[in-house]
XYZ file of C-alpha atoms in Angstrom:
759
model
C -0.081 0.124 -0.149
C 1.473 3.405 -0.867
C 0.864 7.115 0.369
C 0.606 9.711 -2.627
C 1.913 13.172 -1.603
C 0.364 15.909 -2.929
C 1.262 19.476 -3.426
C 0.488 23.125 -2.075
C -2.782 23.609 -3.923
C -2.748 26.397 -6.661
C -4.347 29.490 -5.906
C -7.245 28.384 -9.205
C -7.626 25.148 -7.463
C -7.965 26.296 -3.839
C -10.836 26.312 -1.392
C -12.070 29.893 -0.188
C -11.214 30.350 3.517
C -10.653 33.184 5.604
C -6.763 32.761 5.826
C -5.877 30.515 2.564
C -2.116 29.799 3.538
C -3.105 28.346 7.032
C -5.601 26.212 4.867
C -2.684 24.937 2.244
C -0.217 24.302 4.858
C -2.327 22.233 6.629
C -3.797 20.403 3.407
C -0.036 18.766 3.166
C -0.587 17.401 5.856
C -2.799 14.984 4.687
C -2.300 11.759 3.082
C -4.805 10.020 1.094
C -4.480 5.683 1.369
C -4.682 4.708 -2.089
C -6.999 1.700 -2.459
C -4.667 -1.906 -1.729
C -4.054 -3.306 -5.184
C -1.412 -6.162 -3.924
C -2.408 -9.229 -2.701
C -1.342 -10.489 0.873
C 2.362 -11.892 1.290
C 3.070 -15.561 0.926
C 2.825 -16.324 4.431
C -1.037 -15.871 4.454
C -1.448 -14.401 7.667
C -4.671 -12.711 8.625
C -3.333 -9.798 10.606
C -4.175 -9.520 14.280
C -6.646 -7.876 16.290
C -6.339 -4.395 17.475
C -7.681 -2.476 20.317
C -7.635 0.743 22.171
C -8.963 3.937 23.680
C -8.941 6.484 20.721
C -10.278 9.912 20.646
C -12.926 9.974 18.118
C -14.841 13.842 16.752
C -18.506 13.898 18.028
C -21.047 14.545 14.893
C -22.969 18.205 14.925
C -24.133 19.931 17.313
C -22.296 18.439 19.837
C -18.362 18.639 18.808
C -15.715 17.549 20.413
C -12.988 14.663 21.467
C -14.435 12.528 23.312
C -12.994 8.720 24.454
C -13.971 5.900 22.915
C -12.938 2.100 23.031
C -12.537 0.982 19.644
C -11.881 -2.723 18.003
C -10.232 -3.759 14.822
C -11.033 -7.046 14.023
C -11.285 -9.157 10.446
C -11.740 -5.449 8.941
C -14.263 -4.656 10.766
C -13.857 -1.595 13.333
C -16.364 -1.450 16.480
C -16.242 1.598 18.915
C -18.476 2.122 21.700
C -18.348 4.052 25.387
C -15.894 1.143 27.177
C -14.347 -2.310 26.703
C -17.156 -3.369 28.753
C -19.495 -2.393 26.453
C -18.081 -4.135 23.436
C -17.754 -7.382 25.600
C -21.879 -7.004 25.683
C -22.162 -6.073 22.189
C -23.574 -2.291 23.109
C -21.882 -0.997 20.132
C -22.116 2.946 19.195
C -21.121 1.947 15.415
C -19.130 -0.159 13.226
C -17.013 1.069 10.304
C -16.079 -1.413 7.529
C -12.537 0.233 7.096
C -12.073 -2.778 3.764
C -14.538 -0.375 2.235
C -13.807 3.199 3.491
C -11.171 6.048 2.143
C -8.560 6.637 4.236
C -6.916 9.483 4.853
C -4.099 10.322 7.578
C -2.033 12.992 9.182
C 1.437 12.010 11.187
C 1.736 15.560 12.697
C -1.402 15.526 14.488
C -1.790 11.897 14.272
C -4.533 11.786 12.873
C -7.174 9.413 10.944
C -10.176 10.121 8.923
C -12.741 7.261 7.459
C -15.045 8.156 4.752
C -17.610 5.319 4.223
C -21.044 5.910 2.408
C -22.613 8.011 4.918
C -20.456 9.093 7.475
C -16.954 10.515 8.080
C -15.462 9.409 11.399
C -12.560 11.768 12.634
C -10.008 9.695 14.465
C -7.097 11.147 16.737
C -4.409 9.395 18.945
C -2.023 10.602 21.745
C 0.764 8.317 21.234
C 3.045 8.587 17.970
C 3.984 4.925 18.295
C 0.432 4.025 19.058
C -1.245 6.131 15.866
C 2.275 3.885 13.872
C 0.319 0.973 15.288
C -3.126 1.588 14.422
C -2.324 3.068 10.972
C -0.372 -0.078 9.891
C -3.191 -2.672 11.124
C -5.576 0.049 9.501
C -3.652 -0.960 6.537
C -3.183 -5.006 7.363
C -6.863 -5.198 7.429
C -7.787 -3.089 4.429
C -4.906 -5.226 2.442
C -6.773 -8.306 3.349
C -10.180 -7.777 2.018
C -8.555 -8.180 -1.495
C -7.542 -11.994 -1.004
C -10.207 -14.206 -2.551
C -9.547 -17.214 -0.536
C -12.364 -18.492 2.137
C -11.584 -17.318 5.575
C -11.460 -20.824 6.395
C -8.550 -22.223 4.785
C -6.338 -19.031 6.136
C -4.384 -19.813 9.440
C -5.577 -16.765 11.197
C -3.190 -15.467 14.363
C -6.770 -12.955 15.567
C -5.523 -13.305 19.981
C -9.208 -14.355 21.561
C -9.555 -13.569 24.822
C -9.691 -18.018 25.537
C -7.265 -19.800 24.368
C -7.499 -22.888 21.849
C -8.256 -22.869 18.043
C -10.355 -26.104 17.490
C -12.909 -26.989 19.590
C -12.714 -29.896 22.573
C -14.522 -32.543 21.571
C -17.781 -32.691 22.704
C -18.121 -34.476 26.439
C -14.617 -34.145 26.633
C -15.261 -32.264 30.662
C -17.828 -35.404 31.291
C -15.074 -38.085 30.769
C -12.889 -36.597 32.622
C -12.941 -39.609 35.938
C -13.707 -38.096 39.749
C -15.136 -34.925 38.449
C -18.330 -33.669 40.475
C -21.186 -32.155 38.451
C -20.517 -28.503 39.391
C -16.481 -29.183 38.603
C -17.872 -30.357 34.989
C -19.702 -27.542 34.630
C -17.048 -24.997 35.438
C -14.519 -26.684 33.238
C -17.164 -26.593 30.558
C -16.948 -22.372 30.889
C -13.344 -22.244 31.712
C -12.350 -24.636 28.067
C -14.870 -23.487 26.101
C -14.419 -20.774 23.581
C -17.729 -21.912 20.740
C -19.480 -19.015 22.599
C -16.709 -16.454 22.171
C -16.726 -17.390 18.995
C -20.028 -17.294 18.238
C -19.841 -13.918 19.588
C -17.114 -12.684 17.193
C -18.904 -13.942 14.474
C -22.260 -12.340 15.290
C -20.563 -8.794 15.977
C -18.625 -9.585 12.792
C -22.235 -9.973 10.355
C -23.571 -6.679 11.894
C -21.311 -4.911 10.014
C -21.497 -6.864 6.992
C -25.069 -7.013 7.193
C -24.924 -3.178 7.537
C -23.177 -2.963 3.969
C -25.194 -5.597 2.842
C -27.987 -2.979 3.292
C -25.833 -0.290 1.526
C -24.933 -2.217 -1.462
C -28.915 -3.088 -1.529
C -29.940 0.558 -1.812
C -27.223 0.922 -4.287
C -28.696 -1.514 -6.703
C -32.013 -0.208 -6.067
C -31.257 3.413 -7.344
C -28.404 2.605 -9.747
C -30.571 2.061 -12.693
C -32.398 5.315 -11.923
C -29.737 7.402 -12.441
C -29.802 9.031 -16.086
C -26.082 10.685 -15.975
C -24.049 12.097 -14.145
C -23.066 15.927 -15.058
C -19.486 17.327 -15.709
C -17.111 19.042 -12.839
C -14.714 21.412 -14.238
C -11.517 21.414 -12.652
C -11.969 24.511 -10.972
C -15.026 23.203 -8.664
C -13.541 19.728 -7.911
C -12.117 21.165 -4.704
C -15.386 23.570 -4.121
C -17.064 20.114 -3.930
C -15.363 18.798 -1.487
C -15.644 21.100 1.488
C -17.487 20.648 4.614
C -20.961 21.829 3.992
C -22.755 23.959 6.078
C -26.096 22.006 8.133
C -28.275 22.968 5.461
C -26.225 21.708 2.616
C -25.629 18.520 3.731
C -28.282 16.665 1.638
C -26.544 18.704 -1.782
C -23.544 16.774 -0.595
C -24.123 13.291 -0.026
C -26.460 13.695 -3.625
C -22.946 14.804 -5.356
C -21.001 12.097 -3.900
C -22.995 9.373 -5.233
C -24.018 10.705 -8.617
C -19.980 11.764 -9.067
C -18.284 8.743 -9.032
C -15.976 7.806 -11.977
C -15.523 4.067 -10.333
C -15.896 2.660 -6.973
C -12.370 4.207 -5.721
C -12.518 8.027 -6.423
C -16.461 7.550 -6.073
C -15.230 7.385 -2.229
C -12.649 9.767 -2.160
C -14.866 12.069 -3.891
C -16.462 12.106 -0.317
C -13.803 12.895 1.270
C -14.152 16.236 2.669
C -12.340 18.091 5.305
C -9.474 16.515 5.684
C -7.498 16.604 2.395
C -9.356 20.395 0.820
C -7.024 19.644 -1.977
C -8.793 16.935 -3.758
C -8.872 18.069 -7.114
C -5.676 17.298 -7.380
C -5.674 13.688 -6.128
C -8.708 13.306 -8.446
C -6.491 14.571 -11.694
C -3.233 12.201 -10.487
C -5.555 9.484 -11.201
C -7.472 10.982 -14.168
C -4.608 11.838 -16.752
C -7.406 12.413 -19.437
C -8.194 15.544 -17.673
C -11.751 16.917 -16.548
C -14.847 15.267 -18.058
C -17.960 13.480 -17.374
C -18.021 10.759 -14.620
C -20.342 8.091 -15.370
C -22.617 6.454 -12.637
C -20.900 3.137 -10.771
C -20.933 -0.091 -12.441
C -23.875 -2.244 -11.715
C -22.469 -5.383 -12.267
C -19.507 -4.463 -9.789
C -22.089 -3.907 -7.370
C -23.907 -6.566 -7.674
C -21.120 -9.120 -7.188
C -19.684 -7.166 -4.550
C -23.024 -7.462 -2.929
C -23.109 -11.477 -3.800
C -19.470 -12.073 -2.372
C -20.337 -10.284 0.965
C -23.732 -12.248 0.898
C -21.391 -15.695 1.218
C -19.631 -14.291 3.446
C -22.363 -13.505 6.192
C -23.629 -17.204 4.727
C -19.958 -19.145 5.862
C -20.414 -16.772 9.209
C -23.842 -18.284 10.219
C -23.021 -21.890 9.494
C -19.844 -21.366 11.522
C -21.883 -19.913 14.844
C -24.576 -22.422 14.076
C -21.991 -25.587 14.070
C -20.592 -23.658 17.528
C -23.835 -23.370 19.148
C -24.444 -27.402 17.733
C -20.823 -28.612 19.246
C -21.253 -26.539 22.509
C -25.117 -28.182 22.987
C -23.793 -31.521 22.441
C -21.531 -31.022 25.488
C -23.504 -29.590 27.638
C -26.118 -32.257 26.831
C -23.368 -34.881 27.901
C -22.537 -33.380 31.096
C -26.312 -32.760 31.987
C -26.144 -36.854 31.429
C -23.257 -37.387 33.284
C -24.755 -35.434 36.180
C -26.435 -36.727 39.553
C -30.270 -34.998 38.504
C -31.028 -34.433 42.614
C -27.869 -31.946 42.655
C -28.472 -30.314 39.577
C -32.229 -29.759 39.772
C -33.688 -27.437 42.353
C -32.735 -24.376 43.351
C -30.320 -24.296 39.964
C -33.389 -24.293 37.943
C -34.890 -21.378 39.506
C -32.255 -19.483 38.974
C -32.759 -15.851 37.517
C -30.428 -13.492 34.914
C -29.071 -12.279 37.817
C -26.583 -15.402 38.380
C -23.409 -14.692 36.617
C -23.391 -18.684 35.367
C -26.772 -18.089 33.425
C -26.144 -14.674 32.437
C -22.624 -16.329 30.558
C -24.801 -19.010 29.011
C -26.225 -18.815 25.793
C -30.144 -18.635 25.183
C -30.082 -21.705 23.131
C -28.128 -23.826 25.866
C -30.929 -22.024 28.283
C -33.501 -23.852 25.769
C -31.885 -26.845 25.872
C -32.093 -27.293 29.160
C -35.563 -25.950 29.248
C -36.311 -28.970 26.585
C -34.801 -31.501 28.704
C -36.942 -30.903 31.593
C -40.161 -30.839 29.481
C -38.787 -34.835 28.832
C -38.235 -35.256 32.048
C -41.768 -34.611 32.786
C -40.635 -31.481 34.726
C -42.903 -28.940 32.987
C -46.456 -28.998 32.533
C -49.226 -29.187 30.023
C -48.997 -30.221 26.124
C -46.692 -28.863 23.459
C -47.237 -25.405 21.944
C -46.807 -24.185 18.898
C -44.199 -22.761 17.444
C -45.834 -20.862 14.449
C -49.352 -19.795 13.250
C -50.972 -21.880 11.202
C -50.553 -19.367 7.998
C -46.959 -17.435 7.938
C -47.667 -14.090 7.068
C -46.583 -10.539 7.810
C -48.153 -7.413 8.462
C -50.151 -5.656 5.452
C -47.657 -3.665 3.842
C -50.505 -2.885 0.420
C -52.671 -0.912 2.442
C -52.644 2.972 1.872
C -53.084 4.502 5.245
C -53.238 8.302 3.824
C -57.056 8.572 2.654
C -57.801 6.625 6.405
C -55.622 8.493 8.341
C -55.750 12.177 6.498
C -59.670 12.453 8.001
C -58.983 11.899 10.838
C -56.538 13.877 11.849
C -56.172 14.934 15.614
C -59.157 12.419 16.076
C -59.192 9.253 18.786
C -58.573 6.260 16.268
C -60.645 3.919 18.889
C -63.926 5.390 17.209
C -62.192 4.853 13.430
C -62.621 1.024 11.719
C -59.654 0.068 10.364
C -58.868 -2.688 7.202
C -58.226 -5.771 8.670
C -54.719 -5.708 7.163
C -53.954 -3.413 10.012
C -54.350 -6.531 12.522
C -53.026 -8.627 13.359
C -54.351 -11.812 15.439
C -54.506 -10.793 18.711
C -56.929 -8.290 20.864
C -56.306 -6.036 23.459
C -57.295 -8.234 26.010
C -54.781 -11.173 24.905
C -52.273 -7.860 25.038
C -52.917 -7.318 28.108
C -52.055 -11.249 29.055
C -48.555 -10.626 27.037
C -47.678 -8.441 29.761
C -47.754 -11.336 32.317
C -45.059 -13.314 29.917
C -42.355 -12.851 32.490
C -44.375 -13.589 35.871
C -41.319 -15.230 37.107
C -39.905 -11.694 38.545
C -43.492 -11.799 40.498
C -42.228 -15.050 41.541
C -39.141 -13.988 42.616
C -40.270 -10.592 44.145
C -42.428 -12.841 46.531
C -39.724 -14.881 47.815
C -37.130 -11.946 48.606
C -37.400 -10.556 52.096
C -35.831 -7.122 51.672
C -38.566 -4.549 50.525
C -35.876 -2.679 48.608
C -35.163 -5.810 46.490
C -39.214 -6.613 46.080
C -39.241 -3.183 44.372
C -36.277 -3.716 42.029
C -37.838 -7.076 40.794
C -41.503 -5.130 40.212
C -39.448 -2.766 37.958
C -38.101 -4.801 36.048
C -41.850 -6.483 35.452
C -42.752 -2.961 34.635
C -40.580 -2.157 32.232
C -40.715 -5.891 30.448
C -44.131 -5.271 29.903
C -43.183 -3.330 27.156
C -40.454 -5.874 25.378
C -42.737 -7.794 22.897
C -43.919 -4.579 21.130
C -40.615 -3.732 19.834
C -41.168 -6.118 16.581
C -44.703 -4.877 16.453
C -45.260 -1.864 15.164
C -46.575 -2.814 11.828
C -50.191 -3.784 12.990
C -52.221 -3.283 15.683
C -54.792 -5.895 18.086
C -58.255 -5.849 17.226
C -60.614 -3.959 19.028
C -63.046 -5.815 21.451
C -66.637 -6.006 21.369
C -68.569 -4.729 24.140
C -69.152 -7.795 26.459
C -65.940 -9.791 25.109
C -63.983 -11.858 27.298
C -60.241 -13.610 27.252
C -58.660 -16.125 29.676
C -55.255 -17.716 30.034
C -54.820 -20.879 32.390
C -51.099 -21.731 32.389
C -50.043 -24.225 35.404
C -46.351 -24.597 33.687
C -46.236 -20.554 34.462
C -48.117 -20.407 37.982
C -51.446 -18.209 37.000
C -54.268 -18.275 35.363
C -55.583 -14.609 33.828
C -58.876 -13.559 32.582
C -60.269 -10.252 30.974
C -63.122 -8.923 29.831
C -64.188 -5.441 27.647
C -66.587 -4.101 30.441
C -67.208 -0.657 28.287
C -67.362 0.267 25.182
C -67.505 4.307 24.853
C -64.452 4.879 26.567
C -63.606 1.626 25.558
C -62.081 0.003 28.549
C -60.611 -3.430 29.150
C -60.463 -4.910 32.641
C -58.027 -7.772 33.593
C -57.506 -9.727 36.766
C -54.622 -12.887 37.425
C -53.559 -15.032 40.186
C -51.073 -17.345 41.635
C -49.588 -18.206 45.116
C -47.276 -15.777 44.427
C -48.909 -12.643 43.176
C -52.456 -11.018 42.209
C -51.922 -8.625 39.314
C -55.256 -6.539 37.979
C -55.770 -3.433 35.622
C -58.172 -1.800 33.972
C -56.614 0.273 30.823
C -58.108 2.317 28.476
C -56.046 4.408 25.762
C -56.163 7.768 23.974
C -55.251 7.569 20.021
C -54.530 10.713 18.641
C -52.888 10.800 14.630
C -50.391 13.346 14.188
C -50.008 13.188 10.376
C -46.321 11.265 10.389
C -47.028 9.476 13.719
C -49.422 7.646 16.106
C -49.539 8.542 20.124
C -50.661 5.852 21.874
C -51.799 8.018 25.912
C -52.712 5.113 28.248
C -54.990 5.542 31.173
C -55.341 4.165 34.539
C -53.114 1.710 36.695
C -51.358 -1.475 37.159
C -51.638 -2.952 40.016
C -49.660 -6.013 41.563
C -50.200 -7.853 45.292
C -48.201 -10.135 46.875
C -49.851 -11.697 49.485
C -46.821 -13.382 51.413
C -45.587 -9.984 52.841
C -48.697 -7.810 52.239
C -47.480 -5.429 49.986
C -49.608 -3.798 47.305
C -47.782 -1.667 44.635
C -49.091 0.344 41.902
C -47.281 2.047 38.670
C -48.400 4.410 36.060
C -47.845 3.254 32.005
C -45.976 5.482 29.970
C -47.195 7.214 25.928
C -46.045 5.009 23.237
C -45.910 6.541 19.871
C -45.346 4.361 16.624
C -43.518 6.236 13.960
C -43.073 6.631 9.813
C -46.838 5.981 9.811
C -47.491 6.809 6.367
C -44.145 6.005 4.387
C -41.013 4.645 5.568
C -40.225 1.825 8.271
C -42.345 1.775 11.045
C -40.882 1.948 14.264
C -41.841 2.452 17.840
C -40.922 4.530 20.962
C -41.736 4.149 24.232
C -41.587 7.688 26.071
C -42.660 8.862 29.959
C -42.005 8.177 33.673
C -43.451 5.922 35.929
C -43.436 6.192 39.213
C -44.071 2.811 41.148
C -45.307 2.879 45.146
C -45.806 0.290 47.384
C -48.873 1.713 48.755
C -48.731 -0.517 52.252
C -44.822 0.454 52.985
C -43.440 4.186 52.157
C -40.217 2.869 52.912
C -39.121 3.376 49.319
C -40.057 3.748 45.981
C -39.017 3.986 42.143
C -39.057 6.021 39.339
C -38.428 4.611 35.993
C -37.888 7.241 32.980
C -38.214 6.001 29.294
C -35.699 8.095 27.346
C -37.570 9.972 24.404
C -35.483 9.407 21.180
C -33.249 12.578 20.128
C -32.781 13.184 16.802
C -28.647 13.589 16.698
C -28.329 10.943 18.751
C -28.152 7.087 18.524
C -28.996 6.024 21.937
C -32.512 4.794 21.621
C -35.175 2.801 23.887
C -33.268 3.331 26.732
C -34.557 3.472 30.048
C -33.682 4.898 33.728
C -34.756 4.803 36.861
C -33.703 4.551 41.037
C -34.851 2.883 43.739
C -35.626 5.787 46.724
C -35.278 5.599 50.330
C -38.248 7.774 52.305
C -35.478 10.100 52.208
C -35.058 10.537 48.873
C -32.049 8.699 48.981
C -30.810 6.131 45.908
C -30.515 2.762 47.507
C -30.736 0.856 43.891
C -29.481 2.536 40.409
C -31.391 0.821 37.315
C -30.498 0.942 33.419
C -30.831 -0.585 30.298
C -33.067 -0.912 27.255
C -36.717 -1.517 27.641
C -35.971 -4.329 24.586
C -32.687 -5.572 25.448
C -32.541 -5.310 29.322
C -32.419 -3.907 32.619
C -29.540 -3.538 34.638
C -28.390 -2.571 38.651
C -25.924 -0.473 39.827
C -23.768 2.262 38.232
C -23.776 2.096 34.088
C -22.613 0.937 31.838
C -21.658 -1.872 34.142
C -24.145 -3.573 36.510
C -25.913 -6.800 37.924
C -29.014 -8.063 34.781
C -31.970 -8.120 36.622
C -34.214 -8.995 33.470
C -33.536 -9.897 29.941
C -35.879 -11.018 27.516
C -36.287 -14.330 25.621
C -34.978 -14.850 22.219
C -37.020 -14.370 19.486
C -38.682 -17.487 18.059
C -37.477 -18.806 14.098
C -39.493 -16.882 11.507
C -40.887 -14.168 13.869
C -41.106 -11.334 11.249
C -43.554 -14.406 9.062
C -45.561 -14.263 12.165
C -46.346 -10.991 13.410
C -43.275 -9.878 15.153
C -44.907 -12.693 18.273
C -42.910 -13.513 20.556
C -42.994 -17.462 21.840
C -45.861 -16.375 24.359
C -47.574 -14.478 22.377
C -47.343 -17.376 19.515
C -49.677 -19.351 22.830
C -52.346 -16.666 23.531
C -54.637 -17.318 20.726
C -54.216 -21.371 20.642
C -57.182 -23.494 20.686
C -57.637 -27.213 21.228
C -60.746 -28.906 20.808
C -60.329 -29.461 24.881
C -60.096 -26.196 25.251
C -62.940 -25.077 23.059
C -65.731 -27.182 24.987
C -64.672 -25.258 27.952
C -64.295 -21.438 27.232
C -68.025 -19.024 27.210
C -69.264 -18.227 24.167
C -67.914 -14.724 24.432
C -63.633 -15.607 24.425
C -61.210 -13.775 22.037
C -60.182 -17.374 20.282
C -64.059 -18.227 18.874
C -63.785 -14.495 17.240
C -64.072 -15.692 13.538
C -62.395 -12.506 11.541
C -59.393 -13.055 14.157
C -59.793 -16.976 13.629
C -59.611 -16.356 9.737
C -56.310 -13.612 9.989
C -54.664 -16.294 12.015
C -54.978 -19.053 8.652
C -54.222 -16.286 6.387
C -57.657 -15.621 4.754
C -58.097 -11.985 4.241
C -61.536 -11.614 2.433
C -63.077 -13.679 4.719
C -61.531 -11.819 8.293
C -62.632 -8.629 6.496
C -66.310 -9.747 5.648
C -66.727 -10.819 9.339
C -65.124 -8.068 10.801
C -67.544 -5.640 9.331
C -70.512 -7.961 10.548
C -69.449 -7.802 14.280
C -68.926 -4.183 14.639
C -72.063 -3.617 12.904
C -73.898 -6.337 15.209
C -72.314 -4.394 18.090
C -73.707 -0.816 16.245
C -77.178 -2.435 16.375
C -76.694 -3.756 19.983
C -76.079 -0.098 21.344
C -79.119 0.966 19.402
C -81.662 -1.263 20.740
C -79.842 -0.806 24.340
C -79.905 3.114 24.230
C -83.964 3.173 22.895
C -84.892 0.922 26.114
C -82.178 2.565 28.202
C -80.472 -0.308 29.235
C -77.101 -0.485 30.943
C -74.294 -2.527 30.211
C -73.470 -4.697 33.203
C -70.400 -6.354 32.767
C -70.037 -10.204 33.088
C -67.300 -10.840 35.667
C -66.325 -7.405 36.541
C -67.434 -4.828 38.893
C -66.747 -1.077 39.128
C -65.320 0.764 42.327
C -65.677 4.394 42.738
C -63.615 6.340 46.066
C -64.545 9.218 47.568
C -63.042 11.907 45.126
C -64.512 10.049 42.316
C -62.247 7.926 41.064
C -63.107 5.315 39.283
C -61.481 1.340 38.284
C -62.902 -2.167 38.110
C -62.132 -5.336 40.136
C -62.720 -8.628 39.768
C -66.168 -10.052 41.302
C -64.412 -13.980 41.642
C -67.458 -15.766 39.549
C -65.318 -16.872 36.698
C -63.525 -19.750 37.555
C -66.071 -21.050 39.472
C -69.297 -20.579 36.931
C -66.277 -22.513 34.620
C -66.403 -25.889 37.109
C -70.261 -25.684 37.651
C -71.838 -25.958 35.894
C -69.951 -24.770 33.187
C -69.920 -22.329 30.353
C -71.407 -25.171 28.055
C -74.302 -25.492 30.358
C -74.844 -21.684 30.309
C -76.276 -19.230 27.820
C -73.973 -16.354 26.680
C -74.125 -12.904 25.123
C -73.813 -13.728 20.606
C -71.089 -11.307 20.113
C -70.718 -12.602 16.227
């Protein structure tokens, strides 16, 4: 790899500046690292891993140099705030140095990397460290051009866990005289398979981002008619750092004015190389001329080559996980069940051993317990009857344009915008992590119990991350839903107790807790986003200690309603208090995303004493987990379960959500006629029959209008069947169960009782 030195620019080629001499002198210090043309040396050794703290210049409006931890591995430069964040996968960003334009300033000890979308400015204080980073960056860029599969190259990249080969399955269990705990400890010490998986997945993250960029290039290339001619005296002007208002025009120019893939990326470099026009001329002796658009075939070949690397990396991950699974199965089978059962099976993610295991290993352990009879109930389904995703062919413009500022709960929507679950079932989804309540009921410290209640409150939002594309069905008045889960130790009922305003009430009980709430929502459409404001309180009681916790819900907002990729965020403050014990309370803030920050979905909170002193500090992200302690480190309190296979084709449902609408012949005989599972439009949508679902939805909505009209004409007030309304002295209303649902289900049974005809 060569560095090309450049002479000072002439007056005709220099950019406009208040101090021309200073700009010319500064430009002399920059060197553009040319694209590598050679092949890797005869030794065929991959470049080493490089990591350490560097200074990175922040983007506007918060400019300045800030210390970040960088890791360069396999041509991808990852960075985060600390080394611990890198280990946990909490990355701020990734840079593919092999596809970036690189320039260096030896005097200032700076390195600039220009990607498709951003320019990263790095500074290194030590001259020796600067030379080391430059050498490694050059080596990683050169290694990209070696057309040899990665699996055929010997690697000298150091790992945190020694050993280059996966140990043979069952090697730990073959050790004589070693107990079960020692076997597990030995497996954790010598297993580098999971570390390799983490490395491969981290590498795939950067490659997938590059695939996304290449795919966008493939889509845009046929629509570029031609590229305008750039005169020589304007070349340096086009590379000036634009003002904020001209940022878009700069990006357009750099995407169109590309002579080849190399110069196209160099043409995007600005600020670091003010006299870039001379560099372009040195690469093109023919002089100024029109620059054609990038070659479509070249981008296509790059796309397929990168896709093959991603496939190879994922195959390596699968092989490593399979090997580790077999090793753990051998350890489990060779251990005494009486010693490995009991308390170990009930450990939460607060245990260091549990958090270090991969989710696939945890699923394996749960599957083995199920095979041995430890789990209760029949096996649950893993997908919907007809795999499909959110309806993308529905135009919302005509529907929402006429309802700006209105309550959308009163507006009928096409069935394609729904998911095959109702709001009553969504309330039950909040109990997916009811084990947190079980754990709180086993904790004697009231402040510790508050921590688990806070984690449970945050976990209720985790299932919405992949669900921004659809809405649940609105229940009709009198509609009910039950969910009895012996495997989780609770049973749940819910009912639509009011239609205008729509109010859904629910109640769940187990040996360890009682959960209830009544919730109503106000929906507002503001042109580009849909805001959902819940009204009501969530209540949890722990009978063992006499605690009664209550808290509010935060506002949810779905962005890009009309166009673009829809995404959801939650923002606001949650206040959790124990009405029976004022020794502590908890405040949790769901942070609102800011346009200049990459940190989204963040949650921050603390448990306070009666005097306001911080007892426990909480932080995390609602779709990723909640931690206790000072950030960025901390103890994991809760972490969401892994998503099931092909969840994108199942409306983004979690495994728990997939089970909510499951209906067996035995269960159908026990349900009341008003249960959500028997609703035909929702069932048709789950089965993929959109036309029948739309017809049934319109029929059910018309039946509800007819019933309401008859009741108004005869002055009949609807009476909830399984809930009753309570009112305090201040006029505040809430709904609680009347404790009749499960008694009537047992005797005489809903098959022997008359029910309302809702559909």
